[in-house]
Short mmCIF file of C-alpha atoms in Angstrom, two decimals:
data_model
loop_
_atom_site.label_atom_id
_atom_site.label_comp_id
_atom_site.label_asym_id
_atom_site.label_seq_id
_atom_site.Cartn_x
_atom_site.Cartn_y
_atom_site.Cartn_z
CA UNK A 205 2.55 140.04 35.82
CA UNK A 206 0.62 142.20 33.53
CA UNK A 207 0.37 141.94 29.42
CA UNK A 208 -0.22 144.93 27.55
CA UNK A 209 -2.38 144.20 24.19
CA UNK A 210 -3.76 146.43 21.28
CA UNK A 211 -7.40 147.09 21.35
CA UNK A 212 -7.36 148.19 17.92
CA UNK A 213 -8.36 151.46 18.69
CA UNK A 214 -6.66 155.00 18.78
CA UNK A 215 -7.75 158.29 20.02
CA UNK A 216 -5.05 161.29 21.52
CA UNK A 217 -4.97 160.52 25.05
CA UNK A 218 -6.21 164.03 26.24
CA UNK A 219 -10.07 162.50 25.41
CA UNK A 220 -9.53 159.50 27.77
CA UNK A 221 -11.38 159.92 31.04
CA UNK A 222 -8.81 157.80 33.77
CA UNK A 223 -10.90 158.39 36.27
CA UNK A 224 -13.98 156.99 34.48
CA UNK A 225 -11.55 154.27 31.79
CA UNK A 226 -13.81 155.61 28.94
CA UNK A 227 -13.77 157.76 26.05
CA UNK A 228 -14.69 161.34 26.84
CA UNK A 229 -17.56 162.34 25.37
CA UNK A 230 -16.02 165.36 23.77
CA UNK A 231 -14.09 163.00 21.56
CA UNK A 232 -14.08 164.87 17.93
CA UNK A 233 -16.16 162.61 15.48
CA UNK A 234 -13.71 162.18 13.70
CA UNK A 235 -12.33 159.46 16.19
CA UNK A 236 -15.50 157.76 15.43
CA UNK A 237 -18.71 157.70 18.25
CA UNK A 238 -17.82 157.62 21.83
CA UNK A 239 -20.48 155.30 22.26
CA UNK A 240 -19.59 152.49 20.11
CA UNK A 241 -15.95 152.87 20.74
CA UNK A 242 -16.68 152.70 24.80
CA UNK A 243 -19.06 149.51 24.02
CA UNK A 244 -16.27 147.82 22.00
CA UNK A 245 -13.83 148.27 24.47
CA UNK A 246 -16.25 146.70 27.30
CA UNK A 247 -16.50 143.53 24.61
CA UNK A 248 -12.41 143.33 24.85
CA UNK A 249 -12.25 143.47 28.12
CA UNK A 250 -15.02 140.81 28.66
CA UNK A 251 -13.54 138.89 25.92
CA UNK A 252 -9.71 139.39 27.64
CA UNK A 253 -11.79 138.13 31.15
CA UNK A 254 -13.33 134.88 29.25
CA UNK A 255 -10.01 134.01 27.74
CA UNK A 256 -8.12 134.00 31.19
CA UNK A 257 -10.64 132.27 32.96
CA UNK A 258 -10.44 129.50 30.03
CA UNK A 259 -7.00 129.11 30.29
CA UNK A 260 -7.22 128.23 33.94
CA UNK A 261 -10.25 125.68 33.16
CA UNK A 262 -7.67 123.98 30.42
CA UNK A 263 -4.98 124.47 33.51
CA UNK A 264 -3.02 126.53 31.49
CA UNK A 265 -0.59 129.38 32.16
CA UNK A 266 -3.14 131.92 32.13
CA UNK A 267 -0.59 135.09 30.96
CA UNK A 268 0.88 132.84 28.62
CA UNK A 269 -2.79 131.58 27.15
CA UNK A 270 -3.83 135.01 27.01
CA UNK A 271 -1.13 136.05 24.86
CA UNK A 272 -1.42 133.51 22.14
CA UNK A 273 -5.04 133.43 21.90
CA UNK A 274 -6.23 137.35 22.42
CA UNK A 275 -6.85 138.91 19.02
CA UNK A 276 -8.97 142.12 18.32
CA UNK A 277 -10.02 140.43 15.27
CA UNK A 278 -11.52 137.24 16.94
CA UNK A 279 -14.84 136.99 19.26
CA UNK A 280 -14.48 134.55 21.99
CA UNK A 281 -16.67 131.58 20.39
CA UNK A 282 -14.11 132.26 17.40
CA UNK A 283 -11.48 131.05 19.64
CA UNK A 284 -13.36 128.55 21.88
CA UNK A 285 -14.53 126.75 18.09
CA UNK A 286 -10.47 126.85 17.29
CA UNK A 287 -9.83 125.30 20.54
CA UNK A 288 -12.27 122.44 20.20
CA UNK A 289 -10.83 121.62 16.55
CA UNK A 290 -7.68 121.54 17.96
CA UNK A 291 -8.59 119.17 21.15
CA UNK A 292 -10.64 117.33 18.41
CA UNK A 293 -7.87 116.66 15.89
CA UNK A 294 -5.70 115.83 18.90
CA UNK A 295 -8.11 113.41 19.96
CA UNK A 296 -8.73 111.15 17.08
CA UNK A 297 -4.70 111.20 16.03
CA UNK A 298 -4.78 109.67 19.66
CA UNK A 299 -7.47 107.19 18.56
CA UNK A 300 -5.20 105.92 15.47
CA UNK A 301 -1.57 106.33 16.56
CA UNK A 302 -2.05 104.98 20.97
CA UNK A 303 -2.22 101.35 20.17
CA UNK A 304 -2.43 100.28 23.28
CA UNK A 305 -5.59 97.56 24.16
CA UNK A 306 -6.64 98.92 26.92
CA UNK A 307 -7.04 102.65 25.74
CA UNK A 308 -8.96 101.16 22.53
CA UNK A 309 -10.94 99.51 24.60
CA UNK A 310 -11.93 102.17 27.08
CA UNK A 311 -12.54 104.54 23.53
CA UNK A 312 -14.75 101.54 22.04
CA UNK A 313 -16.66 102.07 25.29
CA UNK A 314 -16.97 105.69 24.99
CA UNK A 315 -18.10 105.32 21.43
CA UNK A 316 -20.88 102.65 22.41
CA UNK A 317 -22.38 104.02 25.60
CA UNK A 318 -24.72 105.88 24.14
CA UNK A 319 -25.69 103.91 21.39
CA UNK A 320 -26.52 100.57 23.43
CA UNK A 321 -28.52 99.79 26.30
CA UNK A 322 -27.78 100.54 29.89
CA UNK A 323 -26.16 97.48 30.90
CA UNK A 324 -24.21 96.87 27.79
CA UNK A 325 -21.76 99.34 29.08
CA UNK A 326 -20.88 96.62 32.12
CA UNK A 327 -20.28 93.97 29.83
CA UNK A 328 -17.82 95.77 27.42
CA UNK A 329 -16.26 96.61 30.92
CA UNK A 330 -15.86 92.84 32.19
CA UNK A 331 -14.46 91.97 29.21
CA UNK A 332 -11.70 94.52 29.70
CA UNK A 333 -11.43 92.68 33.77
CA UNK A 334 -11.10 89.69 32.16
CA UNK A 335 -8.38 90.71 29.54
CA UNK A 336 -6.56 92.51 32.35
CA UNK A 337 -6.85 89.36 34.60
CA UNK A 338 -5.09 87.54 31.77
CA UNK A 339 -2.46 89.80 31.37
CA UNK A 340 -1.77 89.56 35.55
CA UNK A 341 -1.86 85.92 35.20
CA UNK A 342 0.62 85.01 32.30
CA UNK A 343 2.86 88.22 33.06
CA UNK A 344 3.30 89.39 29.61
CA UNK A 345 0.96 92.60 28.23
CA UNK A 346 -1.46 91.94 26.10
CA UNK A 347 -1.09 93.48 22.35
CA UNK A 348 -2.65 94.17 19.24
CA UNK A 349 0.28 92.27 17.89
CA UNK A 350 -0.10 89.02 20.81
CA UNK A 351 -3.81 88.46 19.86
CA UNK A 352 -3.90 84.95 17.54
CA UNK A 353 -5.12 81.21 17.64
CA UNK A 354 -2.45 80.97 20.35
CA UNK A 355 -3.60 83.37 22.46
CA UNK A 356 -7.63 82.70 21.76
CA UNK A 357 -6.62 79.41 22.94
CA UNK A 358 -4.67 80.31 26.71
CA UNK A 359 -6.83 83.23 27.02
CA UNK A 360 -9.98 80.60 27.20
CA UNK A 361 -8.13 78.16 29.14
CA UNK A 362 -7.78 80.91 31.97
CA UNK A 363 -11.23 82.04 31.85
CA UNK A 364 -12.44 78.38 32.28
CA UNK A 365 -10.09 77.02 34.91
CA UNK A 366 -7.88 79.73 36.87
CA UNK A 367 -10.23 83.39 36.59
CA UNK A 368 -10.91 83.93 39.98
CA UNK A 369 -14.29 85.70 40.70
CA UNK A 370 -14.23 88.72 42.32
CA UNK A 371 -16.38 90.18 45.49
CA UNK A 372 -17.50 86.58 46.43
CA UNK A 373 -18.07 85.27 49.70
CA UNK A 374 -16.39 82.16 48.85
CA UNK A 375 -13.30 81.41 46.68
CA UNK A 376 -14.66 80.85 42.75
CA UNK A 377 -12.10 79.71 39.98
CA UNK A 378 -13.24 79.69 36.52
CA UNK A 379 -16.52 80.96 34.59
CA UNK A 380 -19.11 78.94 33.17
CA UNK A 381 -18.78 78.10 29.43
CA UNK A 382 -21.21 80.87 28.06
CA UNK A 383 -19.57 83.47 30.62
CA UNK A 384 -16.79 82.61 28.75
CA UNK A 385 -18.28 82.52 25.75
CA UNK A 386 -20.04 85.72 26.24
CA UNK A 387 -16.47 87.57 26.81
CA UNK A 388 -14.79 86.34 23.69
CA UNK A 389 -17.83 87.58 21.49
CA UNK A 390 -17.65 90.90 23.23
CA UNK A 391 -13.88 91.02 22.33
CA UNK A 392 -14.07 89.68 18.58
CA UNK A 393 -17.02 92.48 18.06
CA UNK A 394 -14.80 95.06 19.52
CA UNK A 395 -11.58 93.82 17.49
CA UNK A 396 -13.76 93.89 14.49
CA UNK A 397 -14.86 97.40 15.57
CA UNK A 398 -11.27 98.61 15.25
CA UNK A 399 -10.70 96.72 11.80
CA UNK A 400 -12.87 98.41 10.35
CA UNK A 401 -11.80 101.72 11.35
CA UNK A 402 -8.83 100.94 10.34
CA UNK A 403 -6.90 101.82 13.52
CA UNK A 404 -5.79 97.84 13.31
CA UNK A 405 -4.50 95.58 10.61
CA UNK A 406 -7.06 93.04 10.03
CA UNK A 407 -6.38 89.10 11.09
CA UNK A 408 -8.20 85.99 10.83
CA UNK A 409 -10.27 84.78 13.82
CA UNK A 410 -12.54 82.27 12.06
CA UNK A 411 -11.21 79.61 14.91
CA UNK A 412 -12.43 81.94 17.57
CA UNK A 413 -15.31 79.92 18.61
CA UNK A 414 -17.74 81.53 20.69
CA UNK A 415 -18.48 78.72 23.54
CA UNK A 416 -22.44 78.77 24.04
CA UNK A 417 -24.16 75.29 25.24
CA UNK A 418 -27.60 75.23 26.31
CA UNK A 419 -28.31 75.87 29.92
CA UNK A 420 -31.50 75.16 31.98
CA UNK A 421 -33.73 78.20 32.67
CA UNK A 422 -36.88 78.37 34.76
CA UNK A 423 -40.55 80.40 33.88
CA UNK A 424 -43.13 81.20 35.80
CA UNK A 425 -46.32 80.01 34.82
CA UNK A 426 -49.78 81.53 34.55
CA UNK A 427 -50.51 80.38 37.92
CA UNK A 428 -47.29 81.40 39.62
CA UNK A 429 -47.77 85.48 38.30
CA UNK A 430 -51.25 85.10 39.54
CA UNK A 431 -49.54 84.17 43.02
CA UNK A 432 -47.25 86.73 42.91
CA UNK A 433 -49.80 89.80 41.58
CA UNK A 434 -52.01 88.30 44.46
CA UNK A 435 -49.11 88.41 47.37
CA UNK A 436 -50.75 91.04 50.40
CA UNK A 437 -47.65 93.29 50.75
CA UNK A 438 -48.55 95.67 53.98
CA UNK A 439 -45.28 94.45 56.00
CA UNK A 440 -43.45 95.22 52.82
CA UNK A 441 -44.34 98.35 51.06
CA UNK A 442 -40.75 98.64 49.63
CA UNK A 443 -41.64 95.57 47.08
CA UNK A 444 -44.96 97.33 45.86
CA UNK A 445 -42.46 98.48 42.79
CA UNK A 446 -40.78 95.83 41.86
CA UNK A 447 -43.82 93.66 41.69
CA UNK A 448 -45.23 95.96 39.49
CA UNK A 449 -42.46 95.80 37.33
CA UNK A 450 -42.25 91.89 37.80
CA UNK A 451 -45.46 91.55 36.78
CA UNK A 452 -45.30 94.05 33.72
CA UNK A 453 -42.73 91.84 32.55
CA UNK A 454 -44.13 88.54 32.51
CA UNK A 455 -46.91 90.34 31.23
CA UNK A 456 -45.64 92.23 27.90
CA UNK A 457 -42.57 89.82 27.27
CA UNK A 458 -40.32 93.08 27.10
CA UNK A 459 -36.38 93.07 28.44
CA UNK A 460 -35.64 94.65 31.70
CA UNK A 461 -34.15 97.61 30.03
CA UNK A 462 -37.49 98.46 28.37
CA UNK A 463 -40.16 97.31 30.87
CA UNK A 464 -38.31 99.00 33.67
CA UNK A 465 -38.76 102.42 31.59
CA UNK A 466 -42.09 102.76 30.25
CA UNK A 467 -43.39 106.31 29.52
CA UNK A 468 -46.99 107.11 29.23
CA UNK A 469 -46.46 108.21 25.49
CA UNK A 470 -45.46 104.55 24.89
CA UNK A 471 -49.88 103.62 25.87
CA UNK A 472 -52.23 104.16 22.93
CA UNK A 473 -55.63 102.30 22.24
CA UNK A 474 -54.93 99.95 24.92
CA UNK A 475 -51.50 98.79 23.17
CA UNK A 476 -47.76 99.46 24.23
CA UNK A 477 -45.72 100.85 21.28
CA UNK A 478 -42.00 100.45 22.57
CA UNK A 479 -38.74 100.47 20.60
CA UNK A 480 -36.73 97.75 22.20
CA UNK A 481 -33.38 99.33 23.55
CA UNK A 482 -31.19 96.36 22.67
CA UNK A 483 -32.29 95.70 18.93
CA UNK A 484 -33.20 99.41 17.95
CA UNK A 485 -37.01 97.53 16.44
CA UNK A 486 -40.30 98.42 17.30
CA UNK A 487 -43.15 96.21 18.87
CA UNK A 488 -46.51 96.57 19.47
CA UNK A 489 -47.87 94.44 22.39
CA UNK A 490 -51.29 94.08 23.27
CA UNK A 491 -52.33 94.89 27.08
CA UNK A 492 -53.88 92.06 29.28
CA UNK A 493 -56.01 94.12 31.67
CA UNK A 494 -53.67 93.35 34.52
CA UNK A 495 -50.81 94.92 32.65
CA UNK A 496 -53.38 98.16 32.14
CA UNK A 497 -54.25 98.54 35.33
CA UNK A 498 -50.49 98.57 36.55
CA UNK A 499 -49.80 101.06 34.21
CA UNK A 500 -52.93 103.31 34.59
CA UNK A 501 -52.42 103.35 38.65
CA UNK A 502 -48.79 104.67 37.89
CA UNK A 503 -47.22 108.24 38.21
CA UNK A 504 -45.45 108.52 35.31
CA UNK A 505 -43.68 112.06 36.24
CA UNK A 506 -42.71 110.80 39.62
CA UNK A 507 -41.68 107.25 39.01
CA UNK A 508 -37.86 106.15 39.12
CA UNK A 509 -36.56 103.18 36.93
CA UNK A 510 -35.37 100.73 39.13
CA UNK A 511 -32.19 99.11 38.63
CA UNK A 512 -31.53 95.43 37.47
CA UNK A 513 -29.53 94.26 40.44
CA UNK A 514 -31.86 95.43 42.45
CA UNK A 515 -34.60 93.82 40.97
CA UNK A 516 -33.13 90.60 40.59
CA UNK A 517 -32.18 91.10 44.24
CA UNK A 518 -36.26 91.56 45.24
CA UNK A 519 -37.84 89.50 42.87
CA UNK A 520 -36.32 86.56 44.70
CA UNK A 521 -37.47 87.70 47.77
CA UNK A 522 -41.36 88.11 46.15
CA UNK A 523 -41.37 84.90 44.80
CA UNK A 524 -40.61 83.36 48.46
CA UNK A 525 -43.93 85.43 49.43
CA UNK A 526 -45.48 83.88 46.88
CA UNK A 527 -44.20 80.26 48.00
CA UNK A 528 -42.40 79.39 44.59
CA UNK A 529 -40.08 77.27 46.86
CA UNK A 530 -40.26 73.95 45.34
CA UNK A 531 -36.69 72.87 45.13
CA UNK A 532 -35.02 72.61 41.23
CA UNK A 533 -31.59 71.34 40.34
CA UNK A 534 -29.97 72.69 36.97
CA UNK A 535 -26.69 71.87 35.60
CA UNK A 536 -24.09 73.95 33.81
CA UNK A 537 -20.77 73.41 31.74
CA UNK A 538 -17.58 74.84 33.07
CA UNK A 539 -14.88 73.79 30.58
CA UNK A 540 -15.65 70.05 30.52
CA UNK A 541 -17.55 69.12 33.68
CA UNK A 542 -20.95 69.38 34.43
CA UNK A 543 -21.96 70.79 37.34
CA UNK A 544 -25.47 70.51 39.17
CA UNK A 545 -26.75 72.76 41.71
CA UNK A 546 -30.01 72.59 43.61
CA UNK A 547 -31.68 75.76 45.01
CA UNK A 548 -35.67 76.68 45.49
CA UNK A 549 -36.83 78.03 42.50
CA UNK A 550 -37.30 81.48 43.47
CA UNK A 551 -33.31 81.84 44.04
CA UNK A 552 -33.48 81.02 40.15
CA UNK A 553 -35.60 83.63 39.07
CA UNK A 554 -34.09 86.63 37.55
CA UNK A 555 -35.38 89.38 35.22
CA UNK A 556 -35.02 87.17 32.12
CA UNK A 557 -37.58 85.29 33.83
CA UNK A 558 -39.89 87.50 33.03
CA UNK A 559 -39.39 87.34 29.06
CA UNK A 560 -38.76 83.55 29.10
CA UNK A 561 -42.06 83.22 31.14
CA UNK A 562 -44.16 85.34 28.85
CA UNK A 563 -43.01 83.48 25.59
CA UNK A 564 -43.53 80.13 27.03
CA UNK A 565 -47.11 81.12 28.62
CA UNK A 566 -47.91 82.45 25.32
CA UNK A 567 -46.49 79.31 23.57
CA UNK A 568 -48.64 76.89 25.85
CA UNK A 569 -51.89 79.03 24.97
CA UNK A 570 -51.75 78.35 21.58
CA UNK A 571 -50.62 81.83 20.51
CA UNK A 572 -49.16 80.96 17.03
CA UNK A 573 -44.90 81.63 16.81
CA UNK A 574 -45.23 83.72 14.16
CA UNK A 575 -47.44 86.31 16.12
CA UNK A 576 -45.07 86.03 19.53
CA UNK A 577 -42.37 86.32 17.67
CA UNK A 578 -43.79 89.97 16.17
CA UNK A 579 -43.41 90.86 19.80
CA UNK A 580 -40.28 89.51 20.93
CA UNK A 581 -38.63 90.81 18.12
CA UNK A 582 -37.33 87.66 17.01
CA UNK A 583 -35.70 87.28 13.43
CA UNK A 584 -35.56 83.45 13.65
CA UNK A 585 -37.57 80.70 15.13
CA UNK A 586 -34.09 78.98 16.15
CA UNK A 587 -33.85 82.00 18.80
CA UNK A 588 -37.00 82.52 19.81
CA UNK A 589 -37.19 78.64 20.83
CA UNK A 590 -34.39 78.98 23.03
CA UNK A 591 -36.72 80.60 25.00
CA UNK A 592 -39.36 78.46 25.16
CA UNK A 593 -39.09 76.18 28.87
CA UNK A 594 -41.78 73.36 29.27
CA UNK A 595 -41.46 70.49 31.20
CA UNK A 596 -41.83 66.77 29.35
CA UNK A 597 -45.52 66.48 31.38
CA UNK A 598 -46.25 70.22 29.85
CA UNK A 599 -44.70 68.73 26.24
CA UNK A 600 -47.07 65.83 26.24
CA UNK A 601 -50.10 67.79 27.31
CA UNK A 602 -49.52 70.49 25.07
CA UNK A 603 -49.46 67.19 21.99
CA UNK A 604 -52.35 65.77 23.59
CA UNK A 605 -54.42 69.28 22.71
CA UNK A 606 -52.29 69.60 18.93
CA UNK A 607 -53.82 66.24 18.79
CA UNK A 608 -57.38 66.88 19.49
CA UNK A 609 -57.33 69.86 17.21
#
């Protein structure tokens, strides 16, 4: 099929070369200049190209396309710009008129994934698994409309006792009580999220109680980072990063998400100036040598941020190296039992460690809170405590010195 569409220009047809499909050159002035009528006509025809090839990108009828959008009067951006208004109004009537959970949800997501850290993304996404689960398990869809005391209520129940985990070895039914508690303060924030937007009606969920009890949580101590930073890795090469990183950690008291991606123009005067990912705050933290040298032996321009399951995965593994085997047995809630499980410590350590370990270290040295908690970032001592992991000997020594002071 061909379409035939007005350039907006006229000349007699005896001063249009065929052979050449220009304007003769003997065109009377009149006509206006050959030149600028043959470069317009190139722009229409360029234009006509751009606005066919569009229409097949948007999977449109390209004929049909080209007749609705080709206009002499229009450049190309004019009607690209028009376009993207269009897709843009479409878009947010979608956002207030699809009510459906699920499509919120995955928008919310959109909306937040480049606003919070990396891994936040992951947990906005299990809470969507878990809603989805929930829906499976009770056969009935989960609305806007469904969501009250009722359904806080069942929708807890399942987490706790009949949530199946996936991509486990073994067969594991229910999630521990801050798991659980963890998904229904993602799913208030993003319920909130749409209140306030206005895309939802707003409804009370002052009885949604976001389970948290307090778990047990192992540091490494001054002496086990010196056994790890002194581990001989030549028959493992491939750990030479993450013990870098491991030890950076422990070392500046940062989260993964901002020790794993220091940049050189973070180092000044011997200090690290970071904005923490997760709170949006600055901190300045001052740079034990070890922590210098680490960062002064590394290629900044070549170096790839490692990821936090892998590091978890490896940090395990350089613990062993380092003997931090001594067996420890910590207990968790899941709904209301108490379960205890005993494992060597190193199968214990994740990259929280690392922050945990540097706050207690720093705790145990006498560092005054006020000044760690400049650091961590901290708004409350009530939070930064929950850090804090001594043992009752380390407790007692650490009043025997208050004491003496």
């Amino acid at each position: 099929e061909r379409a035939e569409l007005g350039t907006g220009i006229a000349i007699p047809p005896k001063f249009w070369n065929r052979k050449r499909k220009c304007v003769s050159s003997s065109l009377p002035d009149s006509f206006g200049a050959p030149e600028k009528l043959n470069e317009k006509i190139e722009q229409e025809l360029k234009k006509a190209q751009q606005i066919v090839s569009l229409g097949l990108q948007r999977k449109e009828n390209p004929l049909d396309f080209f007749k609705e959008h080709y206009n002499s009067g229009r450049s190309f951006q004019d009607i690209v710009n028009e376009l993207d208004n269009v897709d843009n109004k479409k878009f947010l009537n979608d956002i207030y008129l699809n009510k459906d959970i699920y499509f919120q949800i995955d928008d919310y997501i959109k909306t937040k994934t480049k606003k919070v850290s990396a891994d936040m993304p992951r947990i906005y996404r299990n809470m969507k698994d878990h809603l989805l689960a929930f829906e499976t398990f009770r056969e009935m869809p989960i609305t806007f409309e469904s969501l009250d005391i009722n359904f806080y209520d069942s929708f807890v129940d399942f987490l706790t006792y009949d949530y199946v985990l996936a991509r486990r070895k073994k067969r594991v039914v229910g999630l521990k009580t801050n798991t659980v508690g963890k998904t229904i303060k993602q799913f208030k924030t993003f319920l909130k999220d749409r209140i306030k937007k206005k895309i939802i009606v707003d409804f009370d969920m002052d009885d949604w109680i976001v389970l948290q009890v307090e778990v047990d949580a192992v540091y490494l101590s001054v002496k086990e980072i010196k056994a790890i930073n002194d581990v001989c890795l030549d028959k493992h090469p491939h750990l030479m990063d993450y013990k870098s990183d491991l030890m950076l950690g422990c070392l500046t008291g940062l989260r993964f998400s901002d020790f794993s991606k220091i940049k050189q123009d973070d180092l000044r005067d011997g200090m690290l100036f970071k904005k923490q990912q997760k709170s949006d705050h600055w901190v300045v933290i001052p740079l034990r040598k070890d922590a210098q040298r680490i960062l002064a032996n590394r290629s900044f321009e070549n170096f790839k941020p490692l990821t936090n399951a892998e590091f978890n995965r490896h940090i395990k593994n350089l613990a062993r190296l380092a003997g931090i085997t001594e067996p420890v047995t910590h207990s968790y809630k899941k709904g209301n039992k108490l379960i205890t499980e005993t494992k060597p410590k190193c199968e214990w350590i994740s990259s929280h460690t690392c922050r945990r370990s540097f706050f207690t270290n720093e705790f145990l040295a006498g560092t005054p809170v006020s000044l760690i908690m400049k650091i961590s970032g901290h708004k409350s001592e009530r939070d930064f405590f929950k850090y804090i992991r001594i043992s009752p000997e380390e407790a007692a020594y650490k009043m025997q010195d208050i004491w003496k002071e």
